[in-house]
Amino acid sequence: MAEKVCAVCGKKVGFGSYKISDGQRACAKCMKKAGYGMSTSFNEIRSITLDDLKKDAKADKKALKLEKKEQQKENANRLKEFKADLKVSSYLLIDSKKRQFKIKGLLNGLTIYDLDSIRGYEIVENGGSVTSGGLGRAAVGALTFGGAGAIVGAVTGKKHSTSIVESMQVKILMSDIDNPVLFIDLISSKTKRTSIIYKTAVKDAEKIIYLLESQFKESADIGVQESSLEPQSSADEIRKFKELLDDGIITKEEFEEKKKDLLGL
């Protein structure tokens, strides 16, 4: 009976070797070197070819490392060129000209994201969704909120089983494989619903959503025209931007410019 040897290194194999696609066997050491092992499924092992095993796993890792380095370099350049002209405290900063944003956080604060990658949001309290909506193309033809205080009403208007909140977040849904979900933490420790801290967090959540919505105004206008909404919608939009002005999110000059656009002046 012929002695079984590893098709890659030529050494004798026994128990613990792997049978690959063409019936040949590979030792555990060569499998591991190529990036396969105990966690690899039976079907995947049976589909592995000798060429797959001869590939240099280190070269693949080196390529991935190089790609990651290039991404970091690109992001560093974006950070350098990022000029925030709209913000909600340090929670959310937007560069409206480049349509980019960044959020508060040890790691998130070092990354620039594209506004046009946003597809929706949720207000999450104690791990459960309080309210949600779409942004960008997902929201064309529909206003995600009916007016000032809508988020406040959604959060405070519900009956709660506890008077303590341990967490509150704005969850941003992205059409980005690398960053499908982003979180803005507003509350991260036990807080009473009656406290100023809680009420401030609710208002900050509202400001964040309104500011994001304002960046998709053009898309919303297209939807308004197509769905033939009543002329009063311009007045409603002006009220929205007036609230952003009152909250210090936009400047008086930006408000006046938006008002002129909405009134067609």
PDB file of C-alpha atoms in Angstrom:
ATOM      1  CA  MET A   1       0.000   0.000   0.000  1.00  0.00           C
ATOM      2  CA  ALA A   2       1.405   3.389  -1.061  1.00  0.00           C
ATOM      3  CA  GLU A   3       2.440   5.723   1.721  1.00  0.00           C
ATOM      4  CA  LYS A   4       0.262   8.842   2.003  1.00  0.00           C
ATOM      5  CA  VAL A   5       2.146  12.103   1.754  1.00  0.00           C
ATOM      6  CA  CYS A   6       1.211  15.780   1.850  1.00  0.00           C
ATOM      7  CA  ALA A   7       0.659  17.119  -1.686  1.00  0.00           C
ATOM      8  CA  VAL A   8       2.275  20.415  -0.663  1.00  0.00           C
ATOM      9  CA  CYS A   9       5.387  19.605   1.391  1.00  0.00           C
ATOM     10  CA  GLY A  10       5.797  15.893   0.495  1.00  0.00           C
ATOM     11  CA  LYS A  11       6.008  14.749   4.121  1.00  0.00           C
ATOM     12  CA  LYS A  12       4.242  11.659   5.414  1.00  0.00           C
ATOM     13  CA  VAL A  13       0.700  12.281   6.655  1.00  0.00           C
ATOM     14  CA  GLY A  14      -1.593  10.293   8.883  1.00  0.00           C
ATOM     15  CA  PHE A  15      -4.390  11.129  11.300  1.00  0.00           C
ATOM     16  CA  GLY A  16      -5.198  14.843  11.214  1.00  0.00           C
ATOM     17  CA  SER A  17      -4.494  15.325   7.513  1.00  0.00           C
ATOM     18  CA  TYR A  18      -7.069  16.807   5.132  1.00  0.00           C
ATOM     19  CA  LYS A  19      -8.448  15.382   1.879  1.00  0.00           C
ATOM     20  CA  ILE A  20      -8.809  18.170  -0.702  1.00  0.00           C
ATOM     21  CA  SER A  21     -10.779  18.485  -3.972  1.00  0.00           C
ATOM     22  CA  ASP A  22      -8.685  16.268  -6.275  1.00  0.00           C
ATOM     23  CA  GLY A  23      -8.389  13.428  -3.749  1.00  0.00           C
ATOM     24  CA  GLN A  24      -4.913  14.404  -2.581  1.00  0.00           C
ATOM     25  CA  ARG A  25      -4.078  15.005   1.073  1.00  0.00           C
ATOM     26  CA  ALA A  26      -2.520  17.939   2.890  1.00  0.00           C
ATOM     27  CA  CYS A  27      -0.976  18.009   6.349  1.00  0.00           C
ATOM     28  CA  ALA A  28      -2.334  20.255   9.099  1.00  0.00           C
ATOM     29  CA  LYS A  29       0.780  22.457   8.984  1.00  0.00           C
ATOM     30  CA  CYS A  30       0.399  23.255   5.270  1.00  0.00           C
ATOM     31  CA  MET A  31      -3.344  23.818   5.680  1.00  0.00           C
ATOM     32  CA  LYS A  32      -2.711  26.265   8.502  1.00  0.00           C
ATOM     33  CA  LYS A  33      -0.011  28.058   6.518  1.00  0.00           C
ATOM     34  CA  ALA A  34      -2.522  28.598   3.696  1.00  0.00           C
ATOM     35  CA  GLY A  35      -5.109  29.962   6.119  1.00  0.00           C
ATOM     36  CA  TYR A  36      -7.260  26.867   6.695  1.00  0.00           C
ATOM     37  CA  GLY A  37      -7.780  24.735   9.786  1.00  0.00           C
ATOM     38  CA  MET A  38     -10.192  23.250  12.320  1.00  0.00           C
ATOM     39  CA  SER A  39     -12.723  26.043  11.824  1.00  0.00           C
ATOM     40  CA  THR A  40     -12.896  25.417   8.048  1.00  0.00           C
ATOM     41  CA  SER A  41     -16.090  23.583   7.035  1.00  0.00           C
ATOM     42  CA  PHE A  42     -16.001  20.095   5.514  1.00  0.00           C
ATOM     43  CA  ASN A  43     -17.512  21.316   2.226  1.00  0.00           C
ATOM     44  CA  GLU A  44     -14.970  24.122   1.942  1.00  0.00           C
ATOM     45  CA  ILE A  45     -12.075  21.719   2.556  1.00  0.00           C
ATOM     46  CA  ARG A  46     -13.357  19.409  -0.185  1.00  0.00           C
ATOM     47  CA  SER A  47     -13.420  22.371  -2.609  1.00  0.00           C
ATOM     48  CA  ILE A  48      -9.823  23.450  -1.874  1.00  0.00           C
ATOM     49  CA  THR A  49      -7.372  22.853  -4.723  1.00  0.00           C
ATOM     50  CA  LEU A  50      -3.633  22.270  -4.565  1.00  0.00           C
ATOM     51  CA  ASP A  51      -3.121  25.742  -6.072  1.00  0.00           C
ATOM     52  CA  ASP A  52      -5.127  27.239  -3.201  1.00  0.00           C
ATOM     53  CA  LEU A  53      -2.745  25.659  -0.702  1.00  0.00           C
ATOM     54  CA  LYS A  54       0.340  26.817  -2.555  1.00  0.00           C
ATOM     55  CA  LYS A  55      -0.726  30.432  -2.359  1.00  0.00           C
ATOM     56  CA  ASP A  56       1.311  32.441   0.097  1.00  0.00           C
ATOM     57  CA  ALA A  57      -1.027  33.307   2.965  1.00  0.00           C
ATOM     58  CA  LYS A  58       1.513  35.838   4.196  1.00  0.00           C
ATOM     59  CA  ALA A  59       1.327  37.642   0.864  1.00  0.00           C
ATOM     60  CA  ASP A  60      -2.464  37.894   1.212  1.00  0.00           C
ATOM     61  CA  LYS A  61      -2.116  39.292   4.722  1.00  0.00           C
ATOM     62  CA  LYS A  62       0.503  41.751   3.489  1.00  0.00           C
ATOM     63  CA  ALA A  63      -1.861  42.924   0.738  1.00  0.00           C
ATOM     64  CA  LEU A  64      -4.674  43.412   3.263  1.00  0.00           C
ATOM     65  CA  LYS A  65      -2.345  45.329   5.565  1.00  0.00           C
ATOM     66  CA  LEU A  66      -1.271  47.564   2.676  1.00  0.00           C
ATOM     67  CA  GLU A  67      -4.911  48.174   1.703  1.00  0.00           C
ATOM     68  CA  LYS A  68      -5.772  49.113   5.295  1.00  0.00           C
ATOM     69  CA  LYS A  69      -2.800  51.480   5.402  1.00  0.00           C
ATOM     70  CA  GLU A  70      -4.002  53.187   2.210  1.00  0.00           C
ATOM     71  CA  GLN A  71      -7.494  53.563   3.687  1.00  0.00           C
ATOM     72  CA  GLN A  72      -6.034  55.115   6.833  1.00  0.00           C
ATOM     73  CA  LYS A  73      -3.978  57.519   4.712  1.00  0.00           C
ATOM     74  CA  GLU A  74      -7.047  58.523   2.700  1.00  0.00           C
ATOM     75  CA  ASN A  75      -9.072  59.063   5.872  1.00  0.00           C
ATOM     76  CA  ALA A  76      -6.250  61.145   7.390  1.00  0.00           C
ATOM     77  CA  ASN A  77      -6.402  63.440   4.347  1.00  0.00           C
ATOM     78  CA  ARG A  78     -10.194  63.683   4.675  1.00  0.00           C
ATOM     79  CA  LEU A  79      -9.812  64.581   8.360  1.00  0.00           C
ATOM     80  CA  LYS A  80      -7.296  67.285   7.499  1.00  0.00           C
ATOM     81  CA  GLU A  81      -9.590  68.833   4.876  1.00  0.00           C
ATOM     82  CA  PHE A  82     -12.780  68.450   6.950  1.00  0.00           C
ATOM     83  CA  LYS A  83     -14.261  71.849   7.884  1.00  0.00           C
ATOM     84  CA  ALA A  84     -17.357  71.595  10.084  1.00  0.00           C
ATOM     85  CA  ASP A  85     -19.885  74.375   9.459  1.00  0.00           C
ATOM     86  CA  LEU A  86     -22.823  72.682  11.226  1.00  0.00           C
ATOM     87  CA  LYS A  87     -22.808  70.845  14.537  1.00  0.00           C
ATOM     88  CA  VAL A  88     -24.722  69.621  17.574  1.00  0.00           C
ATOM     89  CA  SER A  89     -22.315  70.129  20.466  1.00  0.00           C
ATOM     90  CA  SER A  90     -19.494  67.610  19.911  1.00  0.00           C
ATOM     91  CA  TYR A  91     -21.931  64.791  19.080  1.00  0.00           C
ATOM     92  CA  LEU A  92     -22.269  65.501  15.359  1.00  0.00           C
ATOM     93  CA  LEU A  93     -20.162  67.682  13.054  1.00  0.00           C
ATOM     94  CA  ILE A  94     -21.033  68.250   9.392  1.00  0.00           C
ATOM     95  CA  ASP A  95     -19.075  69.686   6.473  1.00  0.00           C
ATOM     96  CA  SER A  96     -22.075  70.605   4.305  1.00  0.00           C
ATOM     97  CA  LYS A  97     -19.942  71.616   1.310  1.00  0.00           C
ATOM     98  CA  LYS A  98     -18.209  68.245   1.071  1.00  0.00           C
ATOM     99  CA  ARG A  99     -21.327  66.411   2.349  1.00  0.00           C
ATOM    100  CA  GLN A 100     -19.287  64.678   5.033  1.00  0.00           C
ATOM    101  CA  PHE A 101     -19.741  64.183   8.766  1.00  0.00           C
ATOM    102  CA  LYS A 102     -18.080  62.772  11.849  1.00  0.00           C
ATOM    103  CA  ILE A 103     -19.427  61.813  15.243  1.00  0.00           C
ATOM    104  CA  LYS A 104     -18.216  61.828  18.825  1.00  0.00           C
ATOM    105  CA  GLY A 105     -16.188  58.837  19.988  1.00  0.00           C
ATOM    106  CA  LEU A 106     -12.640  57.623  20.545  1.00  0.00           C
ATOM    107  CA  LEU A 107     -12.553  55.797  17.183  1.00  0.00           C
ATOM    108  CA  ASN A 108     -15.519  57.356  15.349  1.00  0.00           C
ATOM    109  CA  GLY A 109     -14.094  60.819  15.934  1.00  0.00           C
ATOM    110  CA  LEU A 110     -11.119  59.880  13.769  1.00  0.00           C
ATOM    111  CA  THR A 111     -13.238  58.778  10.799  1.00  0.00           C
ATOM    112  CA  ILE A 112     -14.980  60.879   8.159  1.00  0.00           C
ATOM    113  CA  TYR A 113     -18.235  59.475   6.768  1.00  0.00           C
ATOM    114  CA  ASP A 114     -20.273  60.439   3.691  1.00  0.00           C
ATOM    115  CA  LEU A 115     -23.708  61.969   4.276  1.00  0.00           C
ATOM    116  CA  ASP A 116     -25.055  60.303   1.149  1.00  0.00           C
ATOM    117  CA  SER A 117     -24.343  56.891   2.687  1.00  0.00           C
ATOM    118  CA  ILE A 118     -26.966  57.503   5.394  1.00  0.00           C
ATOM    119  CA  ARG A 119     -30.166  55.538   4.860  1.00  0.00           C
ATOM    120  CA  GLY A 120     -32.016  55.992   8.132  1.00  0.00           C
ATOM    121  CA  TYR A 121     -31.877  56.342  11.880  1.00  0.00           C
ATOM    122  CA  GLU A 122     -33.338  55.127  15.157  1.00  0.00           C
ATOM    123  CA  ILE A 123     -33.551  56.664  18.600  1.00  0.00           C
ATOM    124  CA  VAL A 124     -32.590  53.789  20.907  1.00  0.00           C
ATOM    125  CA  GLU A 125     -33.341  53.845  24.633  1.00  0.00           C
ATOM    126  CA  ASN A 126     -32.226  51.036  26.975  1.00  0.00           C
ATOM    127  CA  GLY A 127     -31.517  48.911  23.896  1.00  0.00           C
ATOM    128  CA  GLY A 128     -34.989  49.309  22.371  1.00  0.00           C
ATOM    129  CA  SER A 129     -36.067  51.455  19.420  1.00  0.00           C
ATOM    130  CA  VAL A 130     -38.190  54.466  20.415  1.00  0.00           C
ATOM    131  CA  THR A 131     -38.666  55.981  16.974  1.00  0.00           C
ATOM    132  CA  SER A 132     -37.115  55.598  13.520  1.00  0.00           C
ATOM    133  CA  GLY A 133     -37.180  57.002  10.008  1.00  0.00           C
ATOM    134  CA  GLY A 134     -35.462  57.170   6.641  1.00  0.00           C
ATOM    135  CA  LEU A 135     -33.085  59.735   5.216  1.00  0.00           C
ATOM    136  CA  GLY A 136     -31.741  60.464   1.751  1.00  0.00           C
ATOM    137  CA  ARG A 137     -33.359  58.469  -1.044  1.00  0.00           C
ATOM    138  CA  ALA A 138     -35.171  56.331   1.514  1.00  0.00           C
ATOM    139  CA  ALA A 139     -37.121  59.399   2.645  1.00  0.00           C
ATOM    140  CA  VAL A 140     -37.887  61.081  -0.715  1.00  0.00           C
ATOM    141  CA  GLY A 141     -41.528  62.124  -0.818  1.00  0.00           C
ATOM    142  CA  ALA A 142     -42.022  61.867   2.942  1.00  0.00           C
ATOM    143  CA  LEU A 143     -41.170  64.127   5.848  1.00  0.00           C
ATOM    144  CA  THR A 144     -39.732  61.931   8.570  1.00  0.00           C
ATOM    145  CA  PHE A 145     -41.044  64.189  11.340  1.00  0.00           C
ATOM    146  CA  GLY A 146     -44.169  66.300  11.482  1.00  0.00           C
ATOM    147  CA  GLY A 147     -42.662  69.305  13.214  1.00  0.00           C
ATOM    148  CA  ALA A 148     -40.912  70.628  16.300  1.00  0.00           C
ATOM    149  CA  GLY A 149     -41.049  68.398  19.343  1.00  0.00           C
ATOM    150  CA  ALA A 150     -41.901  65.218  17.435  1.00  0.00           C
ATOM    151  CA  ILE A 151     -38.976  63.286  18.898  1.00  0.00           C
ATOM    152  CA  VAL A 152     -39.634  64.713  22.338  1.00  0.00           C
ATOM    153  CA  GLY A 153     -43.205  63.484  22.034  1.00  0.00           C
ATOM    154  CA  ALA A 154     -42.145  60.043  20.823  1.00  0.00           C
ATOM    155  CA  VAL A 155     -39.672  59.573  23.673  1.00  0.00           C
ATOM    156  CA  THR A 156     -41.503  61.207  26.575  1.00  0.00           C
ATOM    157  CA  GLY A 157     -45.058  60.428  25.500  1.00  0.00           C
ATOM    158  CA  LYS A 158     -44.770  56.664  26.015  1.00  0.00           C
ATOM    159  CA  LYS A 159     -45.449  54.777  29.215  1.00  0.00           C
ATOM    160  CA  HIS A 160     -42.257  53.376  30.713  1.00  0.00           C
ATOM    161  CA  SER A 161     -41.762  50.459  33.077  1.00  0.00           C
ATOM    162  CA  THR A 162     -38.807  52.151  34.742  1.00  0.00           C
ATOM    163  CA  SER A 163     -37.991  55.693  35.820  1.00  0.00           C
ATOM    164  CA  ILE A 164     -34.299  55.122  35.116  1.00  0.00           C
ATOM    165  CA  VAL A 165     -32.594  55.221  31.712  1.00  0.00           C
ATOM    166  CA  GLU A 166     -29.236  53.471  31.387  1.00  0.00           C
ATOM    167  CA  SER A 167     -28.567  54.332  27.738  1.00  0.00           C
ATOM    168  CA  MET A 168     -29.823  56.542  24.933  1.00  0.00           C
ATOM    169  CA  GLN A 169     -28.345  56.544  21.441  1.00  0.00           C
ATOM    170  CA  VAL A 170     -28.961  57.851  17.976  1.00  0.00           C
ATOM    171  CA  LYS A 171     -28.418  54.862  15.703  1.00  0.00           C
ATOM    172  CA  ILE A 172     -27.446  55.862  12.151  1.00  0.00           C
ATOM    173  CA  LEU A 173     -28.012  53.249   9.442  1.00  0.00           C
ATOM    174  CA  MET A 174     -25.476  53.345   6.605  1.00  0.00           C
ATOM    175  CA  SER A 175     -25.243  51.780   3.144  1.00  0.00           C
ATOM    176  CA  ASP A 176     -21.610  50.974   3.880  1.00  0.00           C
ATOM    177  CA  ILE A 177     -20.369  47.386   4.265  1.00  0.00           C
ATOM    178  CA  ASP A 178     -17.462  48.460   6.488  1.00  0.00           C
ATOM    179  CA  ASN A 179     -19.630  50.711   8.682  1.00  0.00           C
ATOM    180  CA  PRO A 180     -23.265  49.549   8.412  1.00  0.00           C
ATOM    181  CA  VAL A 181     -24.291  51.125  11.725  1.00  0.00           C
ATOM    182  CA  LEU A 182     -22.990  54.115  13.707  1.00  0.00           C
ATOM    183  CA  PHE A 183     -23.985  55.075  17.246  1.00  0.00           C
ATOM    184  CA  ILE A 184     -24.028  58.484  18.899  1.00  0.00           C
ATOM    185  CA  ASP A 185     -24.128  57.941  22.670  1.00  0.00           C
ATOM    186  CA  LEU A 186     -26.201  60.544  24.516  1.00  0.00           C
ATOM    187  CA  ILE A 187     -26.639  58.693  27.828  1.00  0.00           C
ATOM    188  CA  SER A 188     -24.351  55.883  28.988  1.00  0.00           C
ATOM    189  CA  SER A 189     -25.066  55.624  32.731  1.00  0.00           C
ATOM    190  CA  LYS A 190     -28.118  55.425  35.011  1.00  0.00           C
ATOM    191  CA  THR A 191     -30.128  58.627  34.615  1.00  0.00           C
ATOM    192  CA  LYS A 192     -33.557  59.635  35.949  1.00  0.00           C
ATOM    193  CA  ARG A 193     -36.186  60.525  33.340  1.00  0.00           C
ATOM    194  CA  THR A 194     -37.048  63.607  35.370  1.00  0.00           C
ATOM    195  CA  SER A 195     -33.467  64.906  35.350  1.00  0.00           C
ATOM    196  CA  ILE A 196     -32.060  67.790  33.322  1.00  0.00           C
ATOM    197  CA  ILE A 197     -29.489  65.381  31.858  1.00  0.00           C
ATOM    198  CA  TYR A 198     -32.242  63.183  30.393  1.00  0.00           C
ATOM    199  CA  LYS A 199     -34.239  66.106  29.018  1.00  0.00           C
ATOM    200  CA  THR A 200     -31.087  67.586  27.472  1.00  0.00           C
ATOM    201  CA  ALA A 201     -30.266  64.232  25.839  1.00  0.00           C
ATOM    202  CA  VAL A 202     -33.754  64.090  24.298  1.00  0.00           C
ATOM    203  CA  LYS A 203     -33.345  67.597  22.892  1.00  0.00           C
ATOM    204  CA  ASP A 204     -29.892  66.725  21.555  1.00  0.00           C
ATOM    205  CA  ALA A 205     -31.364  63.667  19.814  1.00  0.00           C
ATOM    206  CA  GLU A 206     -33.949  65.930  18.190  1.00  0.00           C
ATOM    207  CA  LYS A 207     -31.293  68.421  17.068  1.00  0.00           C
ATOM    208  CA  ILE A 208     -29.170  65.629  15.568  1.00  0.00           C
ATOM    209  CA  ILE A 209     -32.070  64.252  13.514  1.00  0.00           C
ATOM    210  CA  TYR A 210     -33.222  67.696  12.376  1.00  0.00           C
ATOM    211  CA  LEU A 211     -29.696  68.610  11.327  1.00  0.00           C
ATOM    212  CA  LEU A 212     -29.325  65.381   9.346  1.00  0.00           C
ATOM    213  CA  GLU A 213     -32.743  65.910   7.745  1.00  0.00           C
ATOM    214  CA  SER A 214     -31.794  69.435   6.712  1.00  0.00           C
ATOM    215  CA  GLN A 215     -28.941  67.998   4.630  1.00  0.00           C
ATOM    216  CA  PHE A 216     -31.426  66.030   2.526  1.00  0.00           C
ATOM    217  CA  LYS A 217     -33.692  69.000   1.854  1.00  0.00           C
ATOM    218  CA  GLU A 218     -33.093  68.906  -1.917  1.00  0.00           C
ATOM    219  CA  SER A 219     -34.183  65.266  -2.165  1.00  0.00           C
ATOM    220  CA  ALA A 220     -37.222  66.008  -0.020  1.00  0.00           C
ATOM    221  CA  ASP A 221     -38.153  68.941  -2.297  1.00  0.00           C
ATOM    222  CA  ILE A 222     -38.205  66.607  -5.314  1.00  0.00           C
ATOM    223  CA  GLY A 223     -40.542  64.320  -3.420  1.00  0.00           C
ATOM    224  CA  VAL A 224     -42.749  67.258  -2.427  1.00  0.00           C
ATOM    225  CA  GLN A 225     -43.111  68.347  -6.049  1.00  0.00           C
ATOM    226  CA  GLU A 226     -43.902  64.841  -7.259  1.00  0.00           C
ATOM    227  CA  SER A 227     -46.504  64.198  -4.561  1.00  0.00           C
ATOM    228  CA  SER A 228     -48.106  67.676  -4.994  1.00  0.00           C
ATOM    229  CA  LEU A 229     -48.067  68.612  -1.322  1.00  0.00           C
ATOM    230  CA  GLU A 230     -49.931  71.762  -0.248  1.00  0.00           C
ATOM    231  CA  PRO A 231     -48.145  75.148  -0.627  1.00  0.00           C
ATOM    232  CA  GLN A 232     -48.020  75.507   3.174  1.00  0.00           C
ATOM    233  CA  SER A 233     -45.091  73.054   3.267  1.00  0.00           C
ATOM    234  CA  SER A 234     -42.675  75.953   2.584  1.00  0.00           C
ATOM    235  CA  ALA A 235     -43.864  77.704   5.726  1.00  0.00           C
ATOM    236  CA  ASP A 236     -43.421  74.482   7.692  1.00  0.00           C
ATOM    237  CA  GLU A 237     -39.876  74.153   6.396  1.00  0.00           C
ATOM    238  CA  ILE A 238     -39.079  77.749   7.377  1.00  0.00           C
ATOM    239  CA  ARG A 239     -40.310  77.000  10.899  1.00  0.00           C
ATOM    240  CA  LYS A 240     -37.985  74.003  10.995  1.00  0.00           C
ATOM    241  CA  PHE A 241     -34.960  76.071  10.033  1.00  0.00           C
ATOM    242  CA  LYS A 242     -36.013  78.796  12.512  1.00  0.00           C
ATOM    243  CA  GLU A 243     -35.806  76.173  15.263  1.00  0.00           C
ATOM    244  CA  LEU A 244     -32.339  75.173  14.057  1.00  0.00           C
ATOM    245  CA  LEU A 245     -31.384  78.855  14.286  1.00  0.00           C
ATOM    246  CA  ASP A 246     -32.860  79.201  17.795  1.00  0.00           C
ATOM    247  CA  ASP A 247     -30.966  76.099  18.929  1.00  0.00           C
ATOM    248  CA  GLY A 248     -27.716  77.521  17.570  1.00  0.00           C
ATOM    249  CA  ILE A 249     -27.284  74.753  14.989  1.00  0.00           C
ATOM    250  CA  ILE A 250     -27.217  77.140  11.999  1.00  0.00           C
ATOM    251  CA  THR A 251     -26.235  80.806  11.743  1.00  0.00           C
ATOM    252  CA  LYS A 252     -28.602  83.714  11.070  1.00  0.00           C
ATOM    253  CA  GLU A 253     -27.042  84.139   7.609  1.00  0.00           C
ATOM    254  CA  GLU A 254     -27.687  80.474   6.767  1.00  0.00           C
ATOM    255  CA  PHE A 255     -31.287  80.808   7.979  1.00  0.00           C
ATOM    256  CA  GLU A 256     -31.924  83.912   5.861  1.00  0.00           C
ATOM    257  CA  GLU A 257     -30.419  82.211   2.806  1.00  0.00           C
ATOM    258  CA  LYS A 258     -32.615  79.138   3.291  1.00  0.00           C
ATOM    259  CA  LYS A 259     -35.697  81.301   3.828  1.00  0.00           C
ATOM    260  CA  LYS A 260     -35.060  83.118   0.544  1.00  0.00           C
ATOM    261  CA  ASP A 261     -34.644  79.798  -1.274  1.00  0.00           C
ATOM    262  CA  LEU A 262     -37.907  78.464   0.154  1.00  0.00           C
ATOM    263  CA  LEU A 263     -39.809  81.651  -0.683  1.00  0.00           C
ATOM    264  CA  GLY A 264     -38.265  81.812  -4.162  1.00  0.00           C
ATOM    265  CA  LEU A 265     -36.796  85.271  -3.589  1.00  0.00           C
TER     266      LEU A 265
END
